[in-house]
C-alpha atoms as one frame of an Amber mdcrd trajectory, in Angstrom:
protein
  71.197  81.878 -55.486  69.350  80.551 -52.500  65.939  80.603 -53.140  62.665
  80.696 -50.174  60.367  78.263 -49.452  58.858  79.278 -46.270  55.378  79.620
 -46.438  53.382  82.862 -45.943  52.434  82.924 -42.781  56.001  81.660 -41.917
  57.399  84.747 -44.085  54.992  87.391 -42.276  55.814  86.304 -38.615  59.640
  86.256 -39.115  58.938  89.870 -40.382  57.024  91.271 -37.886  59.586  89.620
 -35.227  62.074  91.579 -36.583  60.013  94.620 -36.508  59.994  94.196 -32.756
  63.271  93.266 -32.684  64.384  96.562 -34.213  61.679  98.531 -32.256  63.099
  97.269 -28.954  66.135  97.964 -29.901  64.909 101.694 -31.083  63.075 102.323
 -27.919  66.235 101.465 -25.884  68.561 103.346 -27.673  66.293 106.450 -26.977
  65.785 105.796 -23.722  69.460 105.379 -23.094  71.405 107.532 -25.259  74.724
 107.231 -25.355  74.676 103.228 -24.143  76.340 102.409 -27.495  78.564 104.867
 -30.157  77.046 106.046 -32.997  79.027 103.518 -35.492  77.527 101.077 -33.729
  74.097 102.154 -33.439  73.950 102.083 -37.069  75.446  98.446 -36.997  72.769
  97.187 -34.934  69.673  98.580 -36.621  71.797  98.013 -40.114  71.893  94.421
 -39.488  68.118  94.116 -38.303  66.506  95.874 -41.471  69.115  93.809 -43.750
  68.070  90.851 -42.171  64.691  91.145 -43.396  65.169  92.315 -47.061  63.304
  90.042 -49.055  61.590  92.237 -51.914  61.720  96.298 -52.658  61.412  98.740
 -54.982  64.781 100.352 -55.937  64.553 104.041 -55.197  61.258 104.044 -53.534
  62.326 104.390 -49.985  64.481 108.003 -50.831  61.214 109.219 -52.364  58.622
 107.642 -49.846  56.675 106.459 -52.625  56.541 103.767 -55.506  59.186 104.881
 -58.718  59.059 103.888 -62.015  60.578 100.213 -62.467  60.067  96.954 -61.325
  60.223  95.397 -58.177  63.456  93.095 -56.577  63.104  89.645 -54.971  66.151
  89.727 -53.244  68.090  86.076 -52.455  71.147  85.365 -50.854  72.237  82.735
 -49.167  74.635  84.814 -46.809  71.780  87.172 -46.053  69.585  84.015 -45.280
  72.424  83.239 -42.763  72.576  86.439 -41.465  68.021  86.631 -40.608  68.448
  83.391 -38.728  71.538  84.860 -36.384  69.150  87.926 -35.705  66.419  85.929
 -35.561  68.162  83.713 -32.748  71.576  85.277 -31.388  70.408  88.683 -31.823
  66.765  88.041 -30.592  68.112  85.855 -27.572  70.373  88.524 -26.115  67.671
  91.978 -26.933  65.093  89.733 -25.035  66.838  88.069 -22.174  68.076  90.833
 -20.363  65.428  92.577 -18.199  66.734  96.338 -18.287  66.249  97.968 -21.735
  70.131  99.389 -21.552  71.533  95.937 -21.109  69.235  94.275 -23.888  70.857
  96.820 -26.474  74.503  96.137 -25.240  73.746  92.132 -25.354  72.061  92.371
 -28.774  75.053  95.034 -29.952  77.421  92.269 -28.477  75.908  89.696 -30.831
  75.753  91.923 -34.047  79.734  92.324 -33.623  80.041  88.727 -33.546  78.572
  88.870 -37.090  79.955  91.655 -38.643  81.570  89.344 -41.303  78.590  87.690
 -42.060  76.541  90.931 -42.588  79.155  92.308 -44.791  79.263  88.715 -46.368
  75.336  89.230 -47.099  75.414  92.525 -48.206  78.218  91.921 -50.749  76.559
  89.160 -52.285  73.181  90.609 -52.141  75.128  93.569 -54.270  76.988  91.212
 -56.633  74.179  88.931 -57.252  71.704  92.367 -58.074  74.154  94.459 -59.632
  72.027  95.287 -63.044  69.014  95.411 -60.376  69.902  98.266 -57.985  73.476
  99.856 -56.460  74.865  99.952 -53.044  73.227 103.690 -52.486  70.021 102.470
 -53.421  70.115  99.377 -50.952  71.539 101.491 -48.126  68.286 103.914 -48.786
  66.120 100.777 -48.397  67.439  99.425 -45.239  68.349 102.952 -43.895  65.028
 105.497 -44.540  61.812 104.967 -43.318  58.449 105.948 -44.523  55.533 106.871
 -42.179  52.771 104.828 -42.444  49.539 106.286 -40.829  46.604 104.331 -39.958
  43.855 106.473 -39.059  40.845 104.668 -36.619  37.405 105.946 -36.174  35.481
 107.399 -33.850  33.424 110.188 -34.944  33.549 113.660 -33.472  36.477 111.990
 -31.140  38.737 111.794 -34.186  38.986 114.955 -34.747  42.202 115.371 -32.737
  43.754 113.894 -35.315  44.228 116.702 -37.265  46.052 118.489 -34.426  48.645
 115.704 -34.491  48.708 115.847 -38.352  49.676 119.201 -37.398  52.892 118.508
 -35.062  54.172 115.673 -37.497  53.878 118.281 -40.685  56.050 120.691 -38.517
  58.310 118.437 -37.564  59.052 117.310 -41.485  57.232 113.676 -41.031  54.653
 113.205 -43.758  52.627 110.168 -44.243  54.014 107.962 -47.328  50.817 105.507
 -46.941  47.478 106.547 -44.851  44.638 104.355 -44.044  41.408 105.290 -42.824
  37.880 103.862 -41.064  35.198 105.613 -40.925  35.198 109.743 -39.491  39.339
 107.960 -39.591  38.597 107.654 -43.670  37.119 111.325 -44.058  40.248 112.742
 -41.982  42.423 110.727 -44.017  41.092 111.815 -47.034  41.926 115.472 -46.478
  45.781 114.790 -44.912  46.308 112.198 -48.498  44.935 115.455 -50.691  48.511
 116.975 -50.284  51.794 116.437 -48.943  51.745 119.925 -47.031  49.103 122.293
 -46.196  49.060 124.857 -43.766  46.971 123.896 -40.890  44.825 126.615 -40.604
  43.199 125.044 -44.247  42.444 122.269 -41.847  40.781 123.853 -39.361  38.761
 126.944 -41.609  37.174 123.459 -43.521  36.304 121.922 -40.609  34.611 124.926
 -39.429  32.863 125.231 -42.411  30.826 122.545 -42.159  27.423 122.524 -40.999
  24.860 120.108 -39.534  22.306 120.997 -42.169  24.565 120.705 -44.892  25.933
 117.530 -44.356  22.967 115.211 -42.510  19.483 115.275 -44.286  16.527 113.839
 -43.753  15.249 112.693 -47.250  13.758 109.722 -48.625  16.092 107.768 -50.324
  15.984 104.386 -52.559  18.949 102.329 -51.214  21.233 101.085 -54.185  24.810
 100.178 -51.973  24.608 101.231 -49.078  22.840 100.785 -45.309  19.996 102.256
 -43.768  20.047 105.053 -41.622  18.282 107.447 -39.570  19.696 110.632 -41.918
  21.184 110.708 -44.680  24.987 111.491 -45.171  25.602 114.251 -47.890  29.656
 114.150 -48.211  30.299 115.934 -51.814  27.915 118.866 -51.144  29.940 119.927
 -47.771  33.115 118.705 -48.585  33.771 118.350 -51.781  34.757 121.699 -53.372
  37.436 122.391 -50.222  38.873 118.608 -51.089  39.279 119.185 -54.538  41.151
 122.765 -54.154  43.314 121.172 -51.782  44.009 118.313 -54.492  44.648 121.009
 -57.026  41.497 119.540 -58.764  39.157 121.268 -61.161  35.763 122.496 -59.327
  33.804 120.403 -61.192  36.250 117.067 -61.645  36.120 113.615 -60.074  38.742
 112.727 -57.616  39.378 109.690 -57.302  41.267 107.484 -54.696  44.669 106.877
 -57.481  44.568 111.212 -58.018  45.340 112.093 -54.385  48.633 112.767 -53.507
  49.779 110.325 -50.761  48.554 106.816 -51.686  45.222 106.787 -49.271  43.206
 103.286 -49.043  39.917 103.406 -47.025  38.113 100.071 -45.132  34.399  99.265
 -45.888  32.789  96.895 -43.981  30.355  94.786 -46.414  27.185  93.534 -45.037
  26.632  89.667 -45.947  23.815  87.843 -47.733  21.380  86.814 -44.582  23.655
  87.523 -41.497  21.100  89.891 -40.256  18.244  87.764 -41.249  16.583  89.969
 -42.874  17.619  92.485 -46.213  18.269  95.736 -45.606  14.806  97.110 -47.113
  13.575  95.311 -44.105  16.024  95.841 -41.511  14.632  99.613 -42.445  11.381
  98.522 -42.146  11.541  96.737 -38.678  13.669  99.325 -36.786  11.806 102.684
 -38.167  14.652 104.257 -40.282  12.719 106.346 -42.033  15.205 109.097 -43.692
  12.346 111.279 -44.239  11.100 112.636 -40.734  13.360 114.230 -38.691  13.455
 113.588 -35.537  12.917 115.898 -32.482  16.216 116.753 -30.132  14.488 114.153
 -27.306  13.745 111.398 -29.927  17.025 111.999 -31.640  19.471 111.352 -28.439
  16.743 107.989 -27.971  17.463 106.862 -31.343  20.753 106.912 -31.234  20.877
 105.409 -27.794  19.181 102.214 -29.671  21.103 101.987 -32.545  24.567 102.531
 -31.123  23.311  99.415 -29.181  22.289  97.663 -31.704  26.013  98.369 -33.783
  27.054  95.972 -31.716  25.814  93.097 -34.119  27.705  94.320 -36.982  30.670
  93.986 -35.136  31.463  90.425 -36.186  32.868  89.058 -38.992  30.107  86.780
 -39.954  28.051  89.791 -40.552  30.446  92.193 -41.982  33.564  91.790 -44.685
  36.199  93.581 -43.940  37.278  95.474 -47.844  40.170  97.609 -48.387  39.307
  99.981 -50.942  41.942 101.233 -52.969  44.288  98.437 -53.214  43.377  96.883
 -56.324  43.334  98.772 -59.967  40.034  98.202 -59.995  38.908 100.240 -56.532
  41.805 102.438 -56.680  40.037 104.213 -59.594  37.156 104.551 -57.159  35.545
 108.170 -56.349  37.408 109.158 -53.101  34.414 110.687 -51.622  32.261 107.609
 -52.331  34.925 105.794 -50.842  35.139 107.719 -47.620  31.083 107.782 -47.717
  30.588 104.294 -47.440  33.376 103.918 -44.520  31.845 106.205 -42.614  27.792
 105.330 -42.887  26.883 103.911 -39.254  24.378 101.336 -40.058  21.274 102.268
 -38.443  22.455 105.973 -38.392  23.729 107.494 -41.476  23.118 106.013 -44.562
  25.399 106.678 -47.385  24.783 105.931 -51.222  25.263 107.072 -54.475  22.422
 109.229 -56.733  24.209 110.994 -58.900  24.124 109.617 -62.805  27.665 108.054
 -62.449  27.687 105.071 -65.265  31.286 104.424 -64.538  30.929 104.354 -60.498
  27.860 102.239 -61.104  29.100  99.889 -62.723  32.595  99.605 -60.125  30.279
  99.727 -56.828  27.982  96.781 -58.775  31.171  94.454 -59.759  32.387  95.143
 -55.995  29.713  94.135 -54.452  29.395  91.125 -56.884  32.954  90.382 -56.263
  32.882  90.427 -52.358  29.409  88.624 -52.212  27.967  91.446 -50.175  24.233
  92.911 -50.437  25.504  96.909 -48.735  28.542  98.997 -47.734  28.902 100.283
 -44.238  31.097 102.147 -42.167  34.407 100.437 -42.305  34.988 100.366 -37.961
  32.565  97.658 -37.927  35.133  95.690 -39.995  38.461  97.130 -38.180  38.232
 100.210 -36.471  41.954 100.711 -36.381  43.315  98.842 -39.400  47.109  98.600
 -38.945  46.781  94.953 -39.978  45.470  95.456 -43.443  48.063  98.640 -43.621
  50.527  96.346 -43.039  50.042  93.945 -45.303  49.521  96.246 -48.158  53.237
  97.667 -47.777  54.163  94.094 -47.734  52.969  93.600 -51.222  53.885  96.672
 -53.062  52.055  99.737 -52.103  54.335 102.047 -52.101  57.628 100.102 -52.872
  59.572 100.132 -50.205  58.932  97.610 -47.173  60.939  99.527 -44.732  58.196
 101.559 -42.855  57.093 102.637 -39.100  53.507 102.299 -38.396  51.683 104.668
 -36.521  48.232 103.802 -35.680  45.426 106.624 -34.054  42.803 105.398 -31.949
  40.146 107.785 -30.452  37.244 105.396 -29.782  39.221 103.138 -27.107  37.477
 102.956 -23.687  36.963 106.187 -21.851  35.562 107.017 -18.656  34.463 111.028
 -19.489  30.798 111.550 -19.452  30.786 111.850 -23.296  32.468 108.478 -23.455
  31.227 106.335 -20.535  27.901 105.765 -21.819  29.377 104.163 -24.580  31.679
 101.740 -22.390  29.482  98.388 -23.885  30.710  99.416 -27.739  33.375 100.676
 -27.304  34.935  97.566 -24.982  33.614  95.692 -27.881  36.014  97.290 -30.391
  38.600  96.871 -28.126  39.061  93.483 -28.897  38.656  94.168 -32.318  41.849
  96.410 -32.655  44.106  93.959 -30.172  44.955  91.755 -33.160  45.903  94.806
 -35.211  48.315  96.118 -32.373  51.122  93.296 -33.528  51.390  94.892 -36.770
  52.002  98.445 -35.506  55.274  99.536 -33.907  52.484 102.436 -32.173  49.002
 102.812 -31.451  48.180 105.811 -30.047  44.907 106.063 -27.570  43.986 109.434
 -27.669  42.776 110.793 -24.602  40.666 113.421 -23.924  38.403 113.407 -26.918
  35.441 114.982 -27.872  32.247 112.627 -26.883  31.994 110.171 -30.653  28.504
 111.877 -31.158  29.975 115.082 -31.140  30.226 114.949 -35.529  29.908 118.577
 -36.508  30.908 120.233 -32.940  31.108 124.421 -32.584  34.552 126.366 -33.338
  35.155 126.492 -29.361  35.217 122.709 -29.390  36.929 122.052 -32.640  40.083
 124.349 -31.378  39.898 122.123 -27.827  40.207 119.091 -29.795  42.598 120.651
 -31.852  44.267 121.550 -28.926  44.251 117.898 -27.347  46.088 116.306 -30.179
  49.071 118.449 -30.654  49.439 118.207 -27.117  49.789 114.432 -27.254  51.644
 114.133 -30.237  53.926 116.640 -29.496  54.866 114.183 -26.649  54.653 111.090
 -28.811  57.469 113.359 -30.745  60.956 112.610 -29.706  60.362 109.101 -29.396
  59.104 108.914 -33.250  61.609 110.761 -34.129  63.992 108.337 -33.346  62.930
 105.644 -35.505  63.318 108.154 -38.532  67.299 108.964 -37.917  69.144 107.486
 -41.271  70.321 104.656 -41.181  73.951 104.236 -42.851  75.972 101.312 -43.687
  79.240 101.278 -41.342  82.223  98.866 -42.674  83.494  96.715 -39.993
């Protein structure tokens, strides 16, 4: 058996090359249909996706989530062979050729070359594994793949999300994997709470909320969190709708491992000194006091200030980017705690924990410990669209199978509306925040119009126009999607 020494970084950019080997291949056969049979459509994207199996979970990818068994570190030395033809041969003739049609006839052209040497690998990947999987379950891992969802934030401009949640549901995609930053993490939270619900749940929550309800202007001992201008009061206005759509008890905790599609959420934790000051004090010397509210004129000034002064956190020496959820240890974490913390703008809202919770206590205290952090913020300081950390999860085992399309939303991307343009200086900021990420995603979706990112708790009329907006979009996004999700099926030469 051939074994793999490459190291990891080796290993993860020979994957994601292949991931944009297949997605140009994808995106050509959909812009061109017809430019190749349908035997040898599945030949070409066959070989791609085979060329990459290195480890899975047998009968993971035909549920679109993680089985009972163990996982499969595949080795051949045929299918070795067969990654560095697609890796050159293949590669070579998708990318030389200019016109998309031609690119998939060259790169077809050099899969028939190897059709022995793909059947080669694929028999000895079978007789090699036989007592670890069967042919039907390694034709479901190279042929189905799961949605992966990476929800970005942006406050009240994220709420078109939930109108494209809405077109994918109808159309019969459902996430497998979601992960969420900040108002990206609250979203996300209600889409993991079930596989299907009826959209007007959605939008009769939503409309539910109130201002009132869920900011507050109380003084508050910090414990994990940031300070903020109000306070952010999650479980009182969210809570009991969450856990009905979780099929929860009224009264039980759910927790991140209890929801129904596997849902991890990005904090952002602040470091020891990279402000200069602790956070009692940052309080202190920027007048965050929780416990005056502010008038409409100072409110819209305050804001002004601090959304300029987000900017800071915005850097990696100040804030650690933490993927909650991923570990045993967070994945037991309360889910609303978890979305709290990703979504407390520091300066702004100011989320903690003040309910007698021994057993969250203790977790939040070892995490912060753990990380070396003094506070948890909103996780878009970290990564505002995290399709890199997404990524890498699947890679290691989150939900089994590796064979995955990543979709990524983004609704706080440059904008030149008068609810966006004031905001040009942070958001061009983030921007090159989320360019790294876009490698890992086959799609990153800017969604445009939005509601302004201030707009939190917005009227019915506006909720419905946002609403609106993102089926709209997606509903164009569709057919293209769509064709990354046909099954794949092994074709004999």
């Amino acid at each position: 058996m051939a074994t793999d020494d490459r190291p990891p970084d080796t290993r993860e950019d020979e994957a994601l090359r292949l991931q944009r080997i297949e997605a140009r291949i994808v995106e050509g056969l959909f812009d061109h249909p017809g430019v190749l049979s349908r035997a040898e459509e599945h030949r070409l994207r066959y070989a791609v996706v085979l060329a990459g199996l290195d480890t899975f979970q047998p009968g993971a990818a035909a549920k679109h989530a993680r089985v009972e068994g163990e996982e499969v570190r595949v080795r051949s030395r045929a299918l070795k062979q067969l990654r560095s033809h697609v890796l050159s041969e293949v590669a070579d003739a998708l990318f030389r050729e200019r016109k998309p049609v031609h690119s998939v006839e060259a790169a077809s052209a050099a899969v028939v070359r190897a059709l022995p040497l793909m059947e080669r690998a694929r028999s000895e990947v079978l007789e090699t594994h036989a007592n670890d999987f069967s042919a039907r379950q390694l034709d479901q891992e190279v042929g189905i793949k799961t949605l992966v969802n990476v929800a970005g934030g942006g406050g009240g401009a994220a709420w078109v999300y939930l109108g494209a949640w809405d077109v994918l549901q109808r159309a019969g995609i459902v996430p497998g994997y979601l992960v969420g930053a900040s108002m990206g993490a609250v979203l996300g939270l209600f889409r993991a709470a079930a596989t299907g619900v009826d959209f007007d749940t959605y939008s009769r929550i939503a409309k539910s909320i109130s201002t009132d309800e869920i900011f507050r202007y109380v003084s508050l001992k910090r414990r994990f969190g940031f300070p903020g201008m109000a306070r952010l009061y999650l479980s009182s206005a969210i809570g009991g709708p969450l856990r009905s759509m979780a099929g929860r008890p009224g009264d039980s905790t759910l927790r991140l491992c209890d929801l129904a599609i596997p849902f991890d959420t990005i904090v952002a934790g602040i470091r020891p000194d990279a402000l200069g000051e602790t956070p009692e004090q940052y309080a202190t010397s920027h007048h965050l006091h929780e416990d005056q509210r502010p008038t409409a004129l100072q409110m819209r000034a305050q804001v002004a200030v601090q959304l300029v002064r987000l900017m800071q956190f915005v850097n990696p020496r100040v804030a650690k980017e933490i993927v909650l959820g991923a570990d045993e240890e967070t994945a037991r974490f309360d889910a609303i705690d978890s979305v709290g913390f990703s979504a407390a703008i520091p300066g702004l809202l100011h989320y903690d924990m003040t309910r007698d919770d021994p057993t969250m206590d203790a977790a939040l205290t070892s995490l912060l410990e753990r990380e070396e952090v003094v506070a948890l913020v909103d996780g878009g300081v970290a990564n505002n669209v995290p399709s890199g950390p997404a990524w890498r999860q699947v890679r290691s085992g989150r939900i089994g199978t590796r064979n995955a399309y990543y979709l990524a939303f983004d609704s706080l991307h440059p904008q030149y509306s008068p609810g966006h343009l004031w905001l040009q200086p942070l958001t061009r900021v983030l921007a090159l925040q989320v360019a790294p990420n876009d490698r890992y995603a086959h799609r990153r979706i800017e969604f445009s119009p939005t509601l302004s990112p201030i707009e939190l708790v917005p009227p019915s009329s506006r909720l419905d126009r946002a609403f609106a907006w993102g089926r709209r979009q997606m509903a164009a996004e569709l057919p293209r999607i769509q064709k990354f999700f046909e099954r794949v099926r092994w074709v004999a030469p």
